[in-house]
């Protein structure tokens, strides 16, 4: 055997040894996760129903994760600013994750985004969906949802409604309903649930379409709930009809979960998934879902991604039909 051959053989052995030495190191890093607090981006203002839900759930999950989960509110872009920024700037190490609202699968059909809703994210876990409702102030002249639609029919474009942002689920479900009812509404977007509630209570908007952050105002008598958008009437407000039973043919729950940047280590994804799954099954969380009138919507990472792929394709058709697609 020549000297050169022996030298190459030695180099190959050294290289193989280096790779073998790195493999357990990578595994150890994943096993060591998390060694510091995790940040969860909530892309809505503090105080809304999503913020309330994910704060409480993350507090439970942090006990199983062994590290604190810190909530960072980053509203804007109909719930897409927070996760979109995370996808572009955060390391895929599991220390920065975000709620992934349904708007992430809709807004890219409506405008150019700097991120891809499927390929720039690691899907971690599906958690829940909203109860959407339509409320007015308690002194509003609209006593029923049909009253509101009739007013819009008589004054096209003059009857307004607020939602948590252009392209958000509360906005699109009402646009779809208005299309079915053949009326034209004047939509006013807000950054999130908390500012929308204040605008309605302050008389700056006639009505709102939103998730159940209005619950305490409805129960407290400051607002009137005219309609909900689930398959069936809610347990909490059984006297309130659904849009479906009123003949408007719209059902929406807008499922959401958690995602991280693309390229996360599967072991890190599993640690986050398992901590949140245990938190979801906690009786305290189940009680909170009942208070928010939300249902459990568990999906593992692979199932959640598959749902996102299918929904992205399906919602493209809805947005085109509503005339909201990017030109």
XYZ file of C-alpha atoms in Angstrom:
327
model
C 0.000 0.000 0.000
C 1.441 3.412 -1.031
C 2.039 6.235 1.444
C -0.561 8.363 -0.364
C -3.208 5.631 -0.072
C -2.451 5.226 3.624
C -2.750 9.018 4.119
C -6.148 9.129 2.377
C -7.339 6.179 4.459
C -6.280 7.961 7.642
C -8.115 11.133 6.566
C -11.293 9.184 5.818
C -11.140 7.505 9.233
C -10.662 10.888 10.929
C -13.609 12.371 8.994
C -15.830 9.411 9.868
C -14.816 9.772 13.506
C -15.708 13.476 13.474
C -19.192 12.742 12.031
C -19.727 10.001 14.618
C -18.670 12.400 17.378
C -21.090 15.088 16.140
C -24.137 12.758 15.985
C -24.505 12.244 19.756
C -23.763 15.956 20.253
C -26.755 16.889 18.057
C -28.899 14.387 19.960
C -27.709 15.814 23.274
C -28.629 19.338 22.154
C -32.160 18.186 21.306
C -32.384 16.317 24.620
C -31.195 19.436 26.462
C -34.091 21.462 25.011
C -35.273 23.657 26.541
C -32.401 25.139 28.537
C -33.974 28.620 28.682
C -37.473 30.189 28.416
C -39.473 29.786 25.192
C -41.229 32.771 23.577
C -44.712 32.251 22.134
C -45.857 35.013 19.775
C -49.569 35.795 20.059
C -50.362 37.899 16.963
C -53.230 39.779 18.633
C -53.407 42.467 21.338
C -53.409 41.419 24.991
C -56.828 40.815 26.548
C -58.622 39.179 23.614
C -59.946 35.627 23.574
C -56.850 34.157 21.819
C -54.514 35.908 24.243
C -56.538 34.658 27.226
C -56.544 31.117 25.852
C -52.863 30.822 24.910
C -51.602 32.524 28.097
C -53.440 30.022 30.298
C -52.535 27.042 28.093
C -48.847 28.058 27.987
C -48.738 28.390 31.762
C -49.879 24.758 31.997
C -47.500 23.650 29.213
C -44.495 25.327 30.877
C -44.827 22.922 33.828
C -44.433 19.948 31.468
C -41.704 21.643 29.413
C -39.611 22.529 32.453
C -39.131 26.143 31.340
C -41.247 29.282 31.372
C -43.177 30.114 28.180
C -43.237 33.898 27.709
C -46.088 35.472 25.721
C -45.142 38.214 23.263
C -48.100 40.101 21.741
C -47.360 41.147 18.145
C -50.636 42.289 16.536
C -51.098 43.434 12.960
C -51.734 42.171 9.459
C -54.929 40.331 10.414
C -52.906 38.034 12.706
C -50.110 37.403 10.173
C -47.470 39.962 11.237
C -46.265 37.935 14.254
C -45.889 34.488 12.644
C -44.673 36.005 9.352
C -41.892 37.950 11.127
C -40.963 34.837 13.125
C -40.613 32.779 9.916
C -38.219 35.344 8.466
C -36.112 36.199 11.520
C -36.233 33.507 14.246
C -33.770 30.627 14.525
C -35.405 27.185 14.132
C -34.223 26.167 17.606
C -37.671 25.990 19.261
C -37.133 29.066 21.455
C -39.438 31.237 19.324
C -42.790 29.831 18.189
C -46.118 31.426 17.268
C -49.835 30.941 17.069
C -50.710 30.140 13.446
C -54.158 31.638 12.698
C -56.215 30.729 9.634
C -55.447 34.123 8.051
C -51.954 32.747 7.320
C -53.557 30.514 4.683
C -55.734 33.281 3.226
C -53.808 36.544 3.136
C -51.137 35.195 0.717
C -53.968 34.758 -1.814
C -54.978 38.393 -1.284
C -51.610 40.156 -1.298
C -47.915 39.461 -1.800
C -46.217 38.190 1.364
C -42.514 37.812 2.163
C -43.151 34.314 3.554
C -44.662 31.097 2.222
C -47.540 29.876 4.443
C -46.577 26.201 4.095
C -42.850 25.940 3.330
C -41.560 28.572 5.772
C -43.078 26.950 8.877
C -42.762 23.848 11.052
C -46.228 22.775 12.219
C -46.171 21.724 15.884
C -49.721 21.085 17.144
C -53.363 21.931 16.346
C -55.213 23.204 19.415
C -58.694 24.712 19.066
C -61.124 26.725 16.963
C -63.217 29.784 17.719
C -66.872 30.432 18.346
C -67.573 33.360 16.055
C -70.459 35.653 16.785
C -71.943 38.936 15.644
C -72.704 41.499 18.332
C -74.122 45.005 18.601
C -74.315 47.412 21.543
C -77.256 46.675 23.826
C -78.944 49.968 22.853
C -78.580 49.244 19.107
C -81.734 49.525 16.944
C -80.845 46.077 15.501
C -82.754 43.582 17.626
C -81.986 40.621 15.352
C -79.424 39.736 12.701
C -82.126 39.943 10.043
C -82.788 43.564 11.163
C -79.128 44.365 10.477
C -79.152 42.705 7.034
C -82.389 44.493 6.084
C -80.829 47.847 7.059
C -77.852 47.025 4.807
C -80.236 46.156 1.991
C -81.943 49.562 2.283
C -78.679 51.526 2.560
C -75.951 49.723 0.527
C -72.434 50.387 1.843
C -73.632 52.588 4.705
C -74.127 49.943 7.406
C -70.737 49.132 8.906
C -69.176 46.279 10.842
C -65.786 45.787 12.482
C -63.510 42.738 12.493
C -60.000 41.805 13.643
C -58.463 42.690 10.266
C -58.882 42.459 6.512
C -58.625 38.811 5.469
C -59.195 37.510 8.998
C -61.807 34.783 9.485
C -64.390 37.128 11.107
C -64.036 39.436 8.098
C -64.243 36.754 5.415
C -67.163 34.854 6.944
C -69.197 38.092 6.988
C -68.174 38.926 3.396
C -69.281 35.444 2.377
C -72.588 35.907 4.230
C -73.138 39.375 2.691
C -72.568 37.836 -0.732
C -75.124 35.094 -0.015
C -77.611 37.706 1.285
C -76.854 40.010 -1.683
C -76.097 43.051 0.497
C -73.112 45.412 0.616
C -71.537 46.136 4.025
C -68.898 48.693 4.989
C -66.062 46.728 6.633
C -63.787 48.468 9.182
C -60.638 46.501 10.153
C -59.063 46.635 13.649
C -55.769 45.290 14.992
C -57.411 42.792 17.298
C -60.202 41.794 19.618
C -59.501 44.267 22.451
C -59.573 47.451 20.313
C -62.590 46.162 18.400
C -64.581 45.692 21.638
C -63.733 49.235 22.758
C -64.739 50.681 19.382
C -68.136 48.966 19.554
C -68.744 49.987 23.167
C -67.688 53.551 22.293
C -70.180 53.714 19.423
C -67.466 54.057 16.744
C -68.732 51.009 14.832
C -72.312 49.677 14.517
C -71.562 45.963 14.923
C -68.745 43.456 15.095
C -67.915 40.015 13.767
C -65.409 38.321 16.052
C -64.445 35.340 18.191
C -65.932 35.092 21.663
C -63.908 37.908 23.289
C -67.277 39.665 23.525
C -68.573 36.992 25.932
C -68.310 39.022 29.157
C -69.976 42.037 27.511
C -72.870 39.894 26.255
C -73.289 38.222 29.664
C -72.908 41.619 31.383
C -75.636 43.218 29.260
C -73.486 45.783 27.408
C -73.770 43.932 24.078
C -76.396 41.867 22.299
C -75.358 38.657 20.491
C -77.413 38.379 17.291
C -76.006 35.268 15.610
C -73.241 32.648 15.910
C -71.433 30.840 13.100
C -70.983 27.238 14.266
C -72.733 24.113 12.991
C -75.064 24.215 16.015
C -76.235 26.712 18.635
C -73.830 27.223 21.519
C -74.330 25.701 24.968
C -73.668 29.068 26.592
C -76.123 31.123 24.487
C -78.653 28.522 23.300
C -81.284 31.187 22.528
C -79.069 32.713 19.789
C -79.594 31.286 16.268
C -76.800 30.214 13.911
C -76.243 31.862 10.517
C -76.845 28.434 8.999
C -80.324 28.070 10.499
C -81.203 31.640 9.435
C -80.541 30.499 5.867
C -77.255 32.349 5.228
C -75.293 29.131 4.618
C -72.078 30.114 6.438
C -70.307 27.926 9.028
C -66.878 28.857 10.413
C -64.715 27.857 13.403
C -61.262 28.905 12.081
C -58.981 26.277 13.689
C -55.554 27.335 14.958
C -52.445 25.867 16.510
C -48.745 26.508 17.005
C -45.912 26.644 14.477
C -42.220 27.474 14.417
C -39.776 28.495 11.692
C -38.936 25.910 9.022
C -36.162 23.398 9.741
C -36.814 22.643 13.410
C -35.241 19.515 14.927
C -37.959 16.797 15.187
C -36.911 16.103 18.801
C -37.489 19.780 19.707
C -40.862 19.738 17.921
C -41.805 16.616 19.907
C -40.843 18.258 23.232
C -43.055 21.277 22.472
C -45.896 19.122 21.100
C -45.889 16.809 24.119
C -45.870 19.671 26.645
C -48.801 21.417 24.938
C -50.721 18.165 24.420
C -50.519 17.419 28.165
C -51.622 20.997 28.878
C -54.581 20.620 26.469
C -55.785 17.545 28.373
C -55.532 19.319 31.747
C -58.963 19.829 33.406
C -58.132 23.540 33.889
C -57.706 23.932 30.131
C -60.901 22.036 29.357
C -62.735 24.341 31.779
C -61.235 27.411 30.039
C -62.372 26.144 26.619
C -65.899 25.876 27.999
C -65.692 29.478 29.281
C -64.517 30.648 25.842
C -67.098 28.371 24.211
C -64.378 26.740 22.111
C -63.896 23.103 21.142
C -60.694 21.061 21.281
C -59.109 20.611 17.830
C -56.092 18.373 18.412
C -53.806 17.564 15.451
C -50.216 16.348 15.642
C -47.619 18.184 13.545
C -48.021 16.037 10.411
C -51.839 16.127 10.567
C -51.788 19.885 11.150
C -49.563 20.453 8.110
C -51.781 18.251 5.923
C -54.851 20.227 7.040
C -53.006 23.481 6.178
C -52.123 22.219 2.674
C -55.756 21.262 1.975
C -57.190 24.468 3.479
C -54.770 26.679 1.526
C -56.036 25.190 -1.738
C -59.715 25.322 -0.695
C -59.604 28.936 0.534
C -58.035 30.134 -2.716
C -61.362 29.355 -4.393
C -63.331 31.192 -1.650
C -61.182 34.328 -1.925
C -61.432 34.357 -5.723
C -65.203 33.973 -5.477
C -65.405 36.937 -3.079
C -63.354 39.061 -5.482
C -60.588 39.555 -2.893
C -57.753 37.765 -4.726
C -54.564 39.723 -5.463
C -54.619 41.182 -8.971
